[in-house]
Amino acid sequence: MLNAIQAMQSRRSIREFGPELVPMETVRQLVEAAGRAPSSKNTQPWRLYLVQGAALDALKADYLAAFDAGTKPSPGFRYSPDPLPEAWAARAKANGIGIFKHKGIGREELDKRRAHDRENFHFFGAKQVFFLGTQASSNASGTFMDCGFVLDNLMLGLVSLGYGSCPQFSAVCYPEVLRRHIPGTEDTLFLAALPFGGQKAGSQVNQFQTDRMPVDDWFKVIG
Ligand SMILES: Cc1cc2nc3c(=O)[nH]c(=O)nc-3n(C[C@H](O)[C@H](O)[C@H](O)COP(=O)(O)O)c2cc1C
């Protein structure tokens, strides 16, 4: 098993999964450990749903139908400032160009770009998907931060166990579809999806490696 630093260094977004399921006992251990995340005043504002099997197939079918119909995304919260600060926008653009280049998709190949986006609603072939949410009335930045710690714990835990995942905002953009398929979520604000599992053997897309800013660009020591 990888230690924490090794897991942080080796995690990357996995966008092609194999058929392997993470055993339920392992999932429970992982979720229990992820729930050790800190939260303001120990409020533990998160909710986590695992969708798999026939339930996931049904959800996927409705999701793909919504995407294909050109349904306008309505995530229920604003993810980023609009417009993005210039430097962030430049990094986002470089990331988009990078992944299309890695997949051999050209600028003009709009159908292939759309197929790439569509993969999100297919959860990249994952057989198990976590949906992370919070109470709908707690649409607040600090609550989102608390929930983000759980998301990161899940991702790093999966890496340390030899599995992969891909955090997704796109997959919570149709919350009404999620509410239809996940019982008891009428008052849940969905924050992110996390398809997870074993990586597809020999996958090219999973080799895509993003870069990071030099540490000295964002880390300052005072004193
Ligand atoms: C909250 C969140 C939402 C994301 N949403 C998506 C998404 O919808 N689709 C996708 O392909 N990647 C998504 N990503 C993955 C990012 O693109 C990825 O983390 C970033 O490019 C850095 O690459 P890495 O994860 O491989 O290190 C998301 C990441 C985060 C943290």
Short mmCIF file of C-alpha atoms and ligand atoms in Angstrom, two decimals:
data_model
loop_
_atom_site.label_atom_id
_atom_site.label_comp_id
_atom_site.label_asym_id
_atom_site.label_seq_id
_atom_site.Cartn_x
_atom_site.Cartn_y
_atom_site.Cartn_z
CA MET A 1 0.00 0.00 0.00
CA LEU A 2 1.26 3.48 -0.86
CA ASN A 3 1.88 5.97 1.91
CA ALA A 4 0.11 9.35 1.88
CA ILE A 5 2.86 11.25 0.05
CA GLN A 6 3.22 8.52 -2.57
CA ALA A 7 -0.55 8.46 -3.10
CA MET A 8 -0.66 12.27 -3.54
CA GLN A 9 2.23 12.15 -6.00
CA SER A 10 0.85 9.33 -8.09
CA ARG A 11 -2.89 10.16 -8.23
CA ARG A 12 -4.16 11.30 -11.58
CA SER A 13 -7.57 11.35 -13.19
CA ILE A 14 -8.48 7.99 -14.67
CA ARG A 15 -10.74 8.16 -17.71
CA GLU A 16 -10.87 4.53 -18.81
CA PHE A 17 -11.93 1.87 -16.35
CA GLY A 18 -11.81 -1.90 -16.57
CA PRO A 19 -14.50 -4.35 -15.46
CA GLU A 20 -13.00 -4.93 -12.00
CA LEU A 21 -15.25 -4.04 -9.06
CA VAL A 22 -13.89 -2.79 -5.76
CA PRO A 23 -15.17 -5.33 -3.22
CA MET A 24 -17.91 -3.98 -0.97
CA GLU A 25 -15.89 -4.63 2.18
CA THR A 26 -13.04 -2.52 0.79
CA VAL A 27 -15.51 0.22 -0.21
CA ARG A 28 -16.86 0.35 3.35
CA GLN A 29 -13.34 0.56 4.83
CA LEU A 30 -12.45 3.31 2.37
CA VAL A 31 -15.61 5.33 3.10
CA GLU A 32 -15.16 4.94 6.84
CA ALA A 33 -11.58 6.20 6.58
CA ALA A 34 -12.58 9.07 4.23
CA GLY A 35 -15.18 10.11 6.78
CA ARG A 36 -12.36 10.85 9.24
CA ALA A 37 -11.98 14.10 7.26
CA PRO A 38 -12.02 17.27 9.34
CA SER A 39 -14.94 19.66 9.15
CA SER A 40 -15.79 22.92 10.79
CA LYS A 41 -17.05 22.19 14.32
CA ASN A 42 -17.17 18.53 13.28
CA THR A 43 -20.42 19.21 11.45
CA GLN A 44 -19.63 16.45 8.90
CA PRO A 45 -21.87 18.06 6.29
CA TRP A 46 -21.30 15.43 3.62
CA ARG A 47 -23.54 12.78 2.10
CA LEU A 48 -22.19 10.01 -0.07
CA TYR A 49 -24.07 7.68 -2.39
CA LEU A 50 -22.63 4.71 -4.24
CA VAL A 51 -24.45 3.82 -7.44
CA GLN A 52 -23.58 0.53 -9.16
CA GLY A 53 -25.05 -2.41 -11.06
CA ALA A 54 -28.44 -2.05 -12.74
CA ALA A 55 -29.05 1.23 -10.89
CA LEU A 56 -25.95 2.72 -12.54
CA ASP A 57 -26.97 1.41 -15.98
CA ALA A 58 -30.37 3.08 -15.63
CA LEU A 59 -28.84 6.35 -14.43
CA LYS A 60 -26.32 6.30 -17.27
CA ALA A 61 -29.04 5.78 -19.88
CA ASP A 62 -30.92 8.84 -18.62
CA TYR A 63 -27.75 10.89 -18.34
CA LEU A 64 -26.66 10.09 -21.89
CA ALA A 65 -30.17 10.89 -23.12
CA ALA A 66 -30.03 14.26 -21.34
CA PHE A 67 -26.61 15.02 -22.84
CA ASP A 68 -27.67 13.92 -26.32
CA ALA A 69 -30.78 16.08 -26.10
CA GLY A 70 -28.55 19.08 -25.36
CA THR A 71 -30.10 19.61 -21.92
CA LYS A 72 -28.77 22.77 -20.32
CA PRO A 73 -26.58 21.93 -17.30
CA SER A 74 -28.04 23.20 -14.01
CA PRO A 75 -25.69 22.14 -11.22
CA GLY A 76 -27.31 24.16 -8.43
CA PHE A 77 -24.13 26.01 -7.48
CA ARG A 78 -21.46 28.03 -9.20
CA TYR A 79 -18.20 26.10 -9.40
CA SER A 80 -15.80 28.89 -10.40
CA PRO A 81 -15.70 32.64 -10.77
CA ASP A 82 -16.99 33.78 -14.14
CA PRO A 83 -14.92 34.91 -15.90
CA LEU A 84 -11.96 32.92 -14.63
CA PRO A 85 -8.94 34.99 -13.57
CA GLU A 86 -6.60 35.23 -16.54
CA ALA A 87 -3.93 32.87 -15.23
CA TRP A 88 -6.51 30.21 -14.32
CA ALA A 89 -8.13 30.50 -17.74
CA ALA A 90 -4.72 30.00 -19.37
CA ARG A 91 -4.10 26.84 -17.35
CA ALA A 92 -7.60 25.52 -18.10
CA LYS A 93 -7.05 26.13 -21.81
CA ALA A 94 -3.65 24.41 -21.73
CA ASN A 95 -5.26 21.45 -19.96
CA GLY A 96 -7.98 21.15 -22.60
CA ILE A 97 -5.49 21.39 -25.45
CA GLY A 98 -3.24 18.89 -23.67
CA ILE A 99 -5.84 16.16 -23.29
CA PHE A 100 -7.16 16.54 -26.85
CA LYS A 101 -3.62 16.40 -28.19
CA HIS A 102 -2.91 13.35 -26.05
CA LYS A 103 -6.00 11.66 -27.51
CA GLY A 104 -5.06 12.73 -31.05
CA ILE A 105 -8.17 14.89 -31.43
CA GLY A 106 -7.69 17.89 -33.68
CA ARG A 107 -9.10 21.40 -33.29
CA GLU A 108 -11.64 20.90 -36.06
CA GLU A 109 -12.83 17.47 -34.98
CA LEU A 110 -15.92 18.66 -33.17
CA ASP A 111 -17.63 15.27 -33.23
CA LYS A 112 -14.66 13.67 -31.48
CA ARG A 113 -14.57 16.50 -28.95
CA ARG A 114 -18.23 15.94 -28.23
CA ALA A 115 -17.62 12.20 -27.89
CA HIS A 116 -14.90 13.02 -25.36
CA ASP A 117 -17.35 15.16 -23.36
CA ARG A 118 -19.99 12.45 -23.65
CA GLU A 119 -17.66 10.00 -21.92
CA ASN A 120 -18.32 11.94 -18.72
CA PHE A 121 -21.93 10.79 -18.75
CA HIS A 122 -20.82 7.25 -19.31
CA PHE A 123 -18.59 7.66 -16.25
CA PHE A 124 -15.64 6.58 -18.37
CA GLY A 125 -16.85 3.00 -18.21
CA ALA A 126 -16.64 2.77 -14.40
CA LYS A 127 -18.84 0.14 -12.76
CA GLN A 128 -19.10 2.07 -9.49
CA VAL A 129 -19.67 5.77 -8.96
CA PHE A 130 -19.75 7.79 -5.76
CA PHE A 131 -21.92 10.90 -5.67
CA LEU A 132 -20.92 13.40 -3.02
CA GLY A 133 -23.42 15.93 -1.79
CA THR A 134 -24.53 18.06 1.09
CA GLN A 135 -27.78 19.43 2.42
CA ALA A 136 -29.29 21.70 -0.21
CA SER A 137 -29.77 24.57 2.25
CA SER A 138 -26.02 24.60 3.06
CA ASN A 139 -24.93 26.11 -0.23
CA ALA A 140 -21.84 27.71 1.34
CA SER A 141 -18.14 27.78 0.50
CA GLY A 142 -16.91 26.39 3.85
CA THR A 143 -19.28 23.44 3.59
CA PHE A 144 -17.99 22.73 0.10
CA MET A 145 -14.44 22.79 1.46
CA ASP A 146 -15.34 20.26 4.18
CA CYS A 147 -16.92 17.98 1.58
CA GLY A 148 -13.85 18.37 -0.64
CA PHE A 149 -11.71 16.79 2.07
CA VAL A 150 -13.85 13.65 1.86
CA LEU A 151 -13.54 13.65 -1.92
CA ASP A 152 -9.75 13.88 -1.71
CA ASN A 153 -9.60 11.20 0.98
CA LEU A 154 -11.58 8.88 -1.28
CA MET A 155 -9.31 9.57 -4.26
CA LEU A 156 -6.09 9.11 -2.31
CA GLY A 157 -7.43 6.05 -0.51
CA LEU A 158 -8.33 4.48 -3.85
CA VAL A 159 -4.84 5.16 -5.21
CA SER A 160 -3.24 3.65 -2.14
CA LEU A 161 -5.33 0.51 -2.66
CA GLY A 162 -4.32 0.26 -6.33
CA TYR A 163 -7.51 1.70 -7.85
CA GLY A 164 -8.22 4.86 -9.82
CA SER A 165 -10.91 7.53 -9.98
CA CYS A 166 -11.87 10.74 -11.75
CA PRO A 167 -13.55 13.62 -9.92
CA GLN A 168 -16.40 15.03 -12.00
CA PHE A 169 -18.32 18.24 -11.86
CA SER A 170 -19.94 17.55 -15.22
CA ALA A 171 -21.72 14.52 -13.77
CA VAL A 172 -23.65 16.58 -11.22
CA CYS A 173 -24.91 19.06 -13.81
CA TYR A 174 -28.23 17.24 -14.19
CA PRO A 175 -29.28 16.96 -10.52
CA GLU A 176 -32.90 16.23 -11.38
CA VAL A 177 -31.73 13.04 -13.11
CA LEU A 178 -29.72 12.10 -10.02
CA ARG A 179 -32.68 12.73 -7.73
CA ARG A 180 -34.80 10.45 -9.88
CA HIS A 181 -32.31 7.61 -9.52
CA ILE A 182 -31.02 8.13 -5.99
CA PRO A 183 -33.85 7.82 -3.49
CA GLY A 184 -34.18 10.30 -0.64
CA THR A 185 -32.11 13.05 -2.26
CA GLU A 186 -34.83 15.68 -2.70
CA ASP A 187 -32.89 18.03 -0.39
CA THR A 188 -29.38 17.03 -1.51
CA LEU A 189 -27.11 19.40 -3.34
CA PHE A 190 -24.81 17.21 -5.43
CA LEU A 191 -21.23 18.50 -5.48
CA ALA A 192 -19.22 15.95 -7.42
CA ALA A 193 -19.25 12.47 -8.84
CA LEU A 194 -16.37 10.05 -8.50
CA PRO A 195 -16.30 7.08 -10.87
CA PHE A 196 -13.78 4.61 -9.53
CA GLY A 197 -12.35 1.12 -9.96
CA GLY A 198 -9.54 -0.69 -11.68
CA GLN A 199 -7.93 0.99 -14.67
CA LYS A 200 -8.46 -0.45 -18.13
CA ALA A 201 -5.33 -2.40 -19.04
CA GLY A 202 -3.12 -0.66 -21.59
CA SER A 203 -5.25 2.49 -21.67
CA GLN A 204 -3.64 5.36 -23.54
CA VAL A 205 -5.87 8.10 -22.10
CA ASN A 206 -4.95 7.11 -18.56
CA GLN A 207 -1.33 7.95 -19.33
CA PHE A 208 -2.25 11.62 -19.64
CA GLN A 209 -0.18 13.50 -17.10
CA THR A 210 -1.00 17.06 -16.11
CA ASP A 211 1.66 19.45 -14.92
CA ARG A 212 1.66 21.75 -11.93
CA MET A 213 2.86 25.26 -11.21
CA PRO A 214 6.33 25.48 -9.73
CA VAL A 215 5.89 25.36 -5.95
CA ASP A 216 7.54 28.76 -5.51
CA ASP A 217 4.79 30.34 -7.63
CA TRP A 218 2.13 29.56 -5.03
CA PHE A 219 3.98 28.80 -1.80
CA LYS A 220 5.63 31.55 0.20
CA VAL A 221 7.51 31.24 3.46
CA ILE A 222 7.20 34.25 5.73
CA GLY A 223 9.56 34.61 8.62
C1 LIG B 1 -14.13 18.94 -8.45
C2 LIG B 1 -13.53 18.50 -9.76
C3 LIG B 1 -14.34 18.34 -10.85
C4 LIG B 1 -13.82 17.83 -12.05
N1 LIG B 1 -14.66 17.59 -13.10
C5 LIG B 1 -14.20 16.91 -14.16
C6 LIG B 1 -15.10 16.49 -15.18
O1 LIG B 1 -16.30 16.74 -15.12
N2 LIG B 1 -14.59 15.77 -16.21
C7 LIG B 1 -13.27 15.45 -16.30
O2 LIG B 1 -12.88 14.79 -17.27
N3 LIG B 1 -12.39 15.86 -15.36
C8 LIG B 1 -12.83 16.56 -14.29
N4 LIG B 1 -11.96 16.93 -13.29
C9 LIG B 1 -10.56 16.50 -13.38
C10 LIG B 1 -9.61 17.65 -13.66
O3 LIG B 1 -9.67 17.99 -15.00
C11 LIG B 1 -8.20 17.18 -13.25
O4 LIG B 1 -8.20 16.95 -11.86
C12 LIG B 1 -7.12 18.19 -13.58
O5 LIG B 1 -7.02 18.38 -14.96
C13 LIG B 1 -5.76 17.72 -13.05
O6 LIG B 1 -5.45 16.45 -13.57
P1 LIG B 1 -5.20 15.18 -12.66
O7 LIG B 1 -6.46 14.94 -11.86
O8 LIG B 1 -4.92 14.05 -13.61
O9 LIG B 1 -4.04 15.48 -11.76
C14 LIG B 1 -12.44 17.52 -12.12
C15 LIG B 1 -11.62 17.75 -11.03
C16 LIG B 1 -12.14 18.24 -9.86
C17 LIG B 1 -11.25 18.44 -8.68
#
